[in-house]
Amino acid sequence: MTHSYRMMAATLTALLLTQPAAAAERFECLLEPMVVAQVGSPVQGVLGELLVDRSEFVDRHQPVAALQSRVEQANLEQAKARAAMRAEIAARKADLELAEHNMSRLEDLHSRQMIPTQQRDEAAAQLEIAMAALKQARENQRLYQHERQRAQELLEQRTIRSPVDGVVVEHTAFPGEFIYDNPVMTIAQIDPLRVEVVLPASKFGEFKPGDQAVVFPELGSTTPLTAEVQVVDRVLDTRSGTYGVRLTLPNPELTIPGGQKCYLEFNSKVTSKDVVASR
């Protein structure tokens, strides 16, 4: 009896070990750019030129377009010239030196009672005026420096820069058009990519930020990729009984196109080493 029981248990164990593991549940998802920026201008003006073409890769802060800026350029040159002027300060210094010398001379004469007090007081007043004039000249010089910086900033605003590292998706304005509050172009950040998946409410609480999933894109990759959970919605959609999860998928070579469908499987066996390997 004992021998038969042991044989049955061994047979059952062998069958269990040879059975294939249950397939992971697969969900539909979308691979989208992490950021899609409608790039505009902080100031109004006529678009002068586009500096990048469609499908071109751009770096963050790279100039991508410029408004016409002849007036702003002229204002900057004028502000630079005024900020570089030193003649007024030199003249006020000379006036101060003369007033100091005159005051010293009259003070000596007054001490020997050779001139009236009124003449000495007038020299003292002239010295105060010369000191105030030199101070005003230096303050004007600092004001000119601020005006030059302001003119530089106004000119800088005429250059439109990319807010992200990404690719130019499309141009929405062209040279000669007036830019008011309309975007000039669309730039998409595709490294990393954003994976959006909608899960049934029955799965709520099963996943958390930091978990990994295997992603199967329709295009751009022949092998499964590893993505990491970044955001898990905390509120369910009552109408559909679902909630959303967002994952990030590294795309350092920019070979995986955004805007495509995909499938993913949450796999508890995926480790951080797999994520590094997939990069």
Coordinates of C-alpha atoms in Angstrom, one line a residue:
M1 CA 0.0 0.0 0.0
T2 CA 2.8 2.3 1.0
H3 CA 4.7 1.4 -2.1
S4 CA 1.7 2.1 -4.4
Y5 CA 1.1 5.5 -2.7
R6 CA 4.7 6.5 -3.3
M7 CA 4.6 5.4 -6.9
M8 CA 1.4 7.5 -7.4
A9 CA 2.9 10.5 -5.7
A10 CA 6.0 10.3 -7.9
T11 CA 3.9 10.0 -11.0
L12 CA 1.8 13.1 -10.0
T13 CA 5.0 15.1 -9.3
A14 CA 6.5 14.1 -12.6
L15 CA 3.3 15.2 -14.4
L16 CA 3.2 18.5 -12.6
L17 CA 6.8 19.2 -13.4
T18 CA 6.4 18.4 -17.1
Q19 CA 3.2 20.6 -17.4
P20 CA 4.0 24.0 -19.1
A21 CA 3.7 27.1 -16.9
A22 CA 0.5 29.1 -17.2
A23 CA 0.9 31.8 -19.8
A24 CA 1.1 35.3 -18.5
E25 CA -2.0 37.4 -19.2
R26 CA -1.5 39.8 -22.1
F27 CA -3.0 43.3 -22.4
E28 CA -3.3 45.7 -25.3
C29 CA -1.3 48.9 -24.9
L30 CA -0.1 52.0 -26.7
L31 CA 3.4 53.2 -27.3
E32 CA 3.5 56.9 -27.3
P33 CA 6.1 59.7 -27.0
M34 CA 6.8 60.7 -23.5
V35 CA 6.2 64.4 -24.4
V36 CA 4.5 65.9 -27.4
A37 CA 5.3 69.7 -27.2
Q38 CA 3.5 72.3 -29.3
V39 CA 6.4 74.7 -29.5
G40 CA 5.5 78.4 -29.8
S41 CA 7.0 81.8 -29.2
P42 CA 7.0 83.8 -25.9
V43 CA 6.5 87.0 -28.0
Q44 CA 4.5 88.1 -31.0
G45 CA 6.2 88.6 -34.4
V46 CA 6.7 87.5 -37.9
L47 CA 8.3 84.1 -38.3
G48 CA 11.7 84.7 -40.0
E49 CA 13.0 81.2 -40.6
L50 CA 12.7 77.6 -39.6
L51 CA 16.0 76.1 -38.5
V52 CA 15.1 72.4 -38.4
D53 CA 13.2 70.2 -40.8
R54 CA 10.5 67.6 -40.2
S55 CA 11.9 64.2 -38.8
E56 CA 15.1 66.0 -37.7
F57 CA 16.4 65.1 -34.2
V58 CA 16.9 68.1 -31.9
D59 CA 18.5 68.7 -28.5
R60 CA 16.9 70.5 -25.6
H61 CA 17.4 74.3 -25.8
Q62 CA 18.5 73.9 -29.5
P63 CA 17.3 76.8 -31.7
V64 CA 14.5 75.5 -34.0
A65 CA 13.0 78.7 -35.4
A66 CA 13.5 82.5 -35.3
L67 CA 11.3 85.6 -35.6
Q68 CA 12.3 88.6 -37.5
S69 CA 14.4 90.7 -35.1
R70 CA 16.1 93.6 -37.0
V71 CA 14.6 96.2 -34.6
E72 CA 15.6 94.2 -31.5
Q73 CA 19.1 93.7 -32.9
A74 CA 19.5 97.5 -33.5
N75 CA 18.2 98.2 -29.9
L76 CA 20.8 95.8 -28.5
E77 CA 23.6 97.5 -30.4
Q78 CA 22.5 100.9 -29.1
A79 CA 22.3 99.6 -25.6
K80 CA 25.8 98.0 -25.9
A81 CA 27.2 101.4 -27.1
R82 CA 25.6 103.3 -24.2
A83 CA 26.8 100.7 -21.7
A84 CA 30.4 101.0 -23.0
M85 CA 30.5 104.8 -22.7
R86 CA 32.9 106.0 -19.9
A87 CA 33.2 109.7 -20.9
E88 CA 30.6 111.0 -18.4
I89 CA 32.2 109.2 -15.5
A90 CA 35.6 110.6 -16.5
A91 CA 34.3 114.1 -16.7
R92 CA 32.6 113.9 -13.3
K93 CA 35.8 112.5 -11.8
A94 CA 37.7 115.5 -13.2
D95 CA 35.1 117.9 -11.8
L96 CA 35.4 116.2 -8.4
E97 CA 39.2 116.5 -8.4
L98 CA 39.0 120.2 -9.2
A99 CA 36.5 120.8 -6.5
E100 CA 38.6 118.9 -3.9
H101 CA 41.7 120.9 -4.9
N102 CA 39.7 124.2 -4.8
M103 CA 38.2 123.3 -1.4
S104 CA 41.6 122.5 0.0
R105 CA 43.1 125.8 -1.1
L106 CA 40.2 127.9 0.2
E107 CA 40.2 126.0 3.4
D108 CA 43.8 127.0 4.0
L109 CA 43.1 130.6 3.1
H110 CA 40.1 130.7 5.4
S111 CA 42.1 129.3 8.3
R112 CA 44.5 132.3 7.8
Q113 CA 41.5 134.6 7.6
M114 CA 42.4 135.7 4.1
I115 CA 39.0 135.0 2.6
P116 CA 35.4 135.3 3.9
T117 CA 33.5 132.3 5.3
Q118 CA 30.9 132.6 2.5
Q119 CA 33.6 131.9 -0.2
R120 CA 34.7 128.8 1.7
D121 CA 31.1 127.6 2.1
E122 CA 30.5 128.0 -1.7
A123 CA 33.6 125.8 -2.3
A124 CA 32.2 123.2 0.0
A125 CA 28.9 123.3 -1.8
Q126 CA 30.7 122.9 -5.2
L127 CA 32.5 119.8 -3.8
E128 CA 29.2 118.2 -2.7
I129 CA 27.7 118.9 -6.1
A130 CA 30.7 117.3 -7.8
M131 CA 30.5 114.2 -5.6
A132 CA 26.8 113.8 -6.3
A133 CA 27.4 114.2 -10.0
L134 CA 30.0 111.4 -10.0
K135 CA 27.6 109.2 -8.1
Q136 CA 24.8 109.9 -10.6
A137 CA 27.2 109.1 -13.5
R138 CA 28.0 105.8 -12.0
E139 CA 24.4 105.0 -11.3
N140 CA 23.6 105.9 -15.0
Q141 CA 26.3 103.5 -16.1
R142 CA 24.7 100.7 -14.0
L143 CA 21.4 101.6 -15.6
Y144 CA 22.9 101.3 -19.1
Q145 CA 24.2 97.8 -18.1
H146 CA 20.7 96.8 -17.2
E147 CA 19.3 98.2 -20.4
R148 CA 21.8 96.2 -22.4
Q149 CA 20.8 93.0 -20.5
R150 CA 17.1 93.7 -21.1
A151 CA 17.8 94.3 -24.8
Q152 CA 19.7 91.0 -24.9
E153 CA 16.8 89.2 -23.3
L154 CA 14.3 90.7 -25.7
L155 CA 16.4 89.6 -28.7
E156 CA 16.8 86.2 -27.2
Q157 CA 13.0 85.8 -27.0
R158 CA 12.9 86.1 -30.8
T159 CA 14.7 82.7 -31.0
I160 CA 12.5 79.7 -30.4
R161 CA 14.2 76.7 -28.8
S162 CA 13.2 73.1 -28.3
P163 CA 12.0 72.3 -24.8
V164 CA 13.0 68.6 -25.0
D165 CA 15.3 66.2 -26.7
G166 CA 13.2 64.8 -29.5
V167 CA 12.2 64.7 -33.1
V168 CA 10.4 67.3 -35.1
V169 CA 6.9 65.8 -36.0
E170 CA 5.5 68.7 -38.1
H171 CA 5.7 72.3 -38.9
T172 CA 2.5 74.3 -38.1
A173 CA 3.8 77.7 -39.2
F174 CA 6.1 79.0 -42.0
P175 CA 8.3 82.0 -42.7
G176 CA 6.2 85.2 -43.2
E177 CA 3.4 84.1 -41.0
F178 CA 2.5 86.2 -37.9
I179 CA 3.0 84.3 -34.7
Y180 CA 0.6 85.3 -31.9
D181 CA -0.5 82.4 -29.8
N182 CA -0.2 79.7 -32.4
P183 CA 2.5 76.9 -32.3
V184 CA 5.3 76.9 -34.8
M185 CA 6.0 73.2 -34.7
T186 CA 5.4 70.0 -32.9
I187 CA 8.4 68.2 -31.2
A188 CA 8.0 64.7 -29.6
Q189 CA 10.3 63.2 -27.0
I190 CA 10.7 59.5 -27.9
D191 CA 13.4 58.5 -25.3
P192 CA 12.0 57.1 -23.2
L193 CA 8.6 56.1 -24.6
R194 CA 5.4 56.1 -22.7
V195 CA 3.5 52.9 -22.5
E196 CA -0.2 53.3 -21.7
V197 CA -2.3 50.3 -20.7
V198 CA -5.9 50.1 -19.4
L199 CA -6.5 47.3 -16.9
P200 CA -9.8 45.8 -15.5
A201 CA -10.8 46.8 -12.0
S202 CA -10.2 43.3 -10.9
K203 CA -6.5 43.9 -11.3
F204 CA -6.5 47.0 -9.1
G205 CA -3.8 46.8 -6.4
E206 CA -1.7 44.1 -8.2
F207 CA 0.9 46.5 -9.6
K208 CA 2.9 49.3 -8.2
P209 CA 5.6 51.7 -9.5
G210 CA 8.8 49.9 -10.0
D211 CA 7.2 46.7 -11.3
Q212 CA 8.3 45.5 -14.8
A213 CA 6.5 44.2 -17.8
V214 CA 7.5 42.7 -21.1
V215 CA 6.3 44.8 -24.1
F216 CA 5.7 43.5 -27.6
P217 CA 5.6 46.4 -30.0
E218 CA 4.0 46.0 -33.5
L219 CA 6.9 47.8 -35.2
G220 CA 10.5 48.8 -34.6
S221 CA 11.7 45.7 -32.6
T222 CA 11.8 42.0 -33.3
T223 CA 12.4 41.1 -29.6
P224 CA 10.3 41.8 -26.5
L225 CA 11.3 44.8 -24.5
T226 CA 11.2 45.5 -20.8
A227 CA 9.3 48.5 -19.4
E228 CA 8.9 49.8 -15.9
V229 CA 5.7 50.9 -14.2
Q230 CA 5.8 54.6 -13.4
V231 CA 2.3 55.6 -12.6
V232 CA -0.7 53.6 -11.4
D233 CA -4.1 55.4 -11.3
R234 CA -5.6 55.6 -7.8
V235 CA -9.2 56.2 -9.1
L236 CA -11.2 53.7 -11.1
D237 CA -13.3 54.7 -14.1
T238 CA -16.8 53.9 -12.9
R239 CA -18.3 53.7 -16.4
S240 CA -15.9 51.2 -17.8
G241 CA -14.7 49.5 -14.6
T242 CA -11.0 50.0 -15.6
Y243 CA -8.0 52.0 -14.5
G244 CA -4.8 53.1 -16.2
V245 CA -1.2 52.3 -15.8
R246 CA 1.7 54.1 -17.3
L247 CA 5.1 52.5 -17.9
T248 CA 8.3 53.9 -19.4
L249 CA 10.3 52.1 -22.1
P250 CA 13.9 53.2 -22.7
N251 CA 14.6 54.0 -26.4
P252 CA 18.2 55.3 -26.4
E253 CA 18.8 54.4 -30.0
L254 CA 15.6 56.0 -31.1
T255 CA 14.8 53.0 -33.2
I256 CA 11.3 52.3 -31.7
P257 CA 8.7 54.6 -33.3
G258 CA 6.1 56.1 -31.0
G259 CA 2.4 56.2 -31.8
Q260 CA 2.0 52.4 -32.3
K261 CA 0.0 49.6 -30.7
C262 CA 1.6 47.0 -28.5
Y263 CA 0.9 44.2 -26.1
L264 CA 2.4 43.7 -22.7
E265 CA 2.7 41.0 -20.1
F266 CA 3.3 41.7 -16.4
N267 CA 6.0 39.3 -15.3
S268 CA 7.1 39.1 -11.7
K269 CA 10.3 37.3 -12.8
V270 CA 11.5 40.4 -14.7
T271 CA 14.3 42.0 -12.7
S272 CA 16.2 45.3 -12.8
K273 CA 19.0 43.5 -14.6
D274 CA 16.7 42.7 -17.5
V275 CA 15.8 46.4 -17.7
V276 CA 19.5 47.3 -18.0
A277 CA 20.0 44.5 -20.5
S278 CA 17.1 45.8 -22.7
R279 CA 18.7 49.2 -22.9

